[in-house]
Amino acid sequence: MSHSHAHEMEMNKNAVVKGQVLMVATSCGSFPNTDIPTGLWLSELAEPYWVLKNAGYDVTLASPNGGAVPVDPVSLAGDAKTPEAERMLHD
């Protein structure tokens, strides 16, 4: 690959990204003073995430405490598990 072609590809890659988005999700994995699990309602993050990604934005996910984001188990069942949520689980 020539230097000019590599430079052109880099410019095209940069042109595709419209901007950067930071999405911050919860670090809380249970209700206060209980062992009852809670966390992110997955579709509430997944749906805007895929809209932004598909529109060409560079999306970064973060949590207040760092590390994994706990997912509310109820959000993974039945109608709550949207196609976007399913896609996020496998991405």
Tab-separated table of C-alpha atoms in Angstrom:
chain	number	residue	atom	x	y	z
A	1	MET	CA	0.000	0.000	0.000
A	2	SER	CA	1.409	3.391	-0.962
A	3	HIS	CA	1.903	6.086	1.626
A	4	SER	CA	-0.688	8.332	-0.057
A	5	HIS	CA	-3.270	5.518	-0.115
A	6	ALA	CA	-2.676	4.801	3.578
A	7	HIS	CA	-3.058	8.509	4.367
A	8	GLU	CA	-6.292	8.660	2.342
A	9	MET	CA	-7.692	5.656	4.228
A	10	GLU	CA	-6.846	7.318	7.549
A	11	MET	CA	-8.613	10.507	6.444
A	12	ASN	CA	-11.674	8.516	5.346
A	13	LYS	CA	-11.764	6.663	8.661
A	14	ASN	CA	-11.691	9.971	10.527
A	15	ALA	CA	-14.350	11.469	8.266
A	16	VAL	CA	-16.767	8.659	9.132
A	17	VAL	CA	-16.716	9.434	12.868
A	18	LYS	CA	-19.124	12.310	13.513
A	19	GLY	CA	-18.050	12.804	17.095
A	20	GLN	CA	-17.499	11.118	20.390
A	21	VAL	CA	-20.186	10.188	22.920
A	22	LEU	CA	-19.638	9.076	26.510
A	23	MET	CA	-22.431	6.948	27.957
A	24	VAL	CA	-22.270	6.407	31.725
A	25	ALA	CA	-24.199	3.509	33.244
A	26	THR	CA	-24.693	2.427	36.843
A	27	SER	CA	-22.273	0.610	39.115
A	28	CYS	CA	-25.040	-0.360	41.566
A	29	GLY	CA	-25.773	-4.090	41.444
A	30	SER	CA	-28.307	-4.395	44.286
A	31	PHE	CA	-30.912	-2.287	46.020
A	32	PRO	CA	-29.507	-0.430	49.065
A	33	ASN	CA	-29.221	-2.568	52.198
A	34	THR	CA	-30.541	-5.675	50.407
A	35	ASP	CA	-29.308	-8.569	48.312
A	36	ILE	CA	-32.030	-7.901	45.698
A	37	PRO	CA	-30.260	-7.641	42.335
A	38	THR	CA	-30.712	-4.580	40.149
A	39	GLY	CA	-28.599	-2.690	37.689
A	40	LEU	CA	-28.819	-1.267	34.214
A	41	TRP	CA	-32.065	-1.831	32.317
A	42	LEU	CA	-30.219	-3.093	29.267
A	43	SER	CA	-32.528	-1.766	26.549
A	44	GLU	CA	-32.252	1.764	28.007
A	45	LEU	CA	-28.566	1.722	27.110
A	46	ALA	CA	-28.653	-0.570	24.078
A	47	GLU	CA	-31.247	1.325	22.043
A	48	PRO	CA	-29.523	4.758	22.063
A	49	TYR	CA	-26.101	3.074	21.819
A	50	TRP	CA	-26.962	1.415	18.489
A	51	VAL	CA	-28.661	4.567	17.144
A	52	LEU	CA	-25.479	6.536	17.860
A	53	LYS	CA	-23.121	3.816	16.542
A	54	ASN	CA	-25.168	3.389	13.360
A	55	ALA	CA	-25.130	7.176	12.837
A	56	GLY	CA	-21.311	7.167	12.887
A	57	TYR	CA	-20.494	8.251	16.435
A	58	ASP	CA	-17.622	6.806	18.463
A	59	VAL	CA	-19.328	5.633	21.670
A	60	THR	CA	-17.493	4.928	24.924
A	61	LEU	CA	-19.244	3.151	27.787
A	62	ALA	CA	-18.245	3.882	31.383
A	63	SER	CA	-19.443	3.285	34.941
A	64	PRO	CA	-18.917	5.523	37.997
A	65	ASN	CA	-16.808	2.897	39.807
A	66	GLY	CA	-15.131	1.575	36.662
A	67	GLY	CA	-15.323	-2.003	35.558
A	68	ALA	CA	-18.353	-4.041	34.593
A	69	VAL	CA	-21.849	-2.604	34.596
A	70	PRO	CA	-24.347	-4.817	36.446
A	71	VAL	CA	-27.429	-5.616	34.358
A	72	ASP	CA	-30.852	-5.934	35.956
A	73	PRO	CA	-31.768	-9.604	35.393
A	74	VAL	CA	-35.419	-8.677	34.790
A	75	SER	CA	-34.301	-6.627	31.754
A	76	LEU	CA	-33.017	-9.839	30.143
A	77	ALA	CA	-36.359	-11.664	30.173
A	78	GLY	CA	-39.437	-11.655	27.973
A	79	ASP	CA	-40.422	-8.510	26.114
A	80	ALA	CA	-37.866	-6.469	28.077
A	81	LYS	CA	-35.095	-8.150	26.063
A	82	THR	CA	-35.302	-6.071	22.894
A	83	PRO	CA	-33.402	-6.933	19.688
A	84	GLU	CA	-30.968	-4.092	20.492
A	85	ALA	CA	-30.372	-5.514	23.970
A	86	GLU	CA	-29.791	-8.969	22.505
A	87	ARG	CA	-27.318	-7.492	20.007
A	88	MET	CA	-25.436	-5.721	22.813
A	89	LEU	CA	-25.142	-8.977	24.785
A	90	HIS	CA	-23.382	-10.592	21.832
A	91	ASP	CA	-21.196	-7.628	20.834
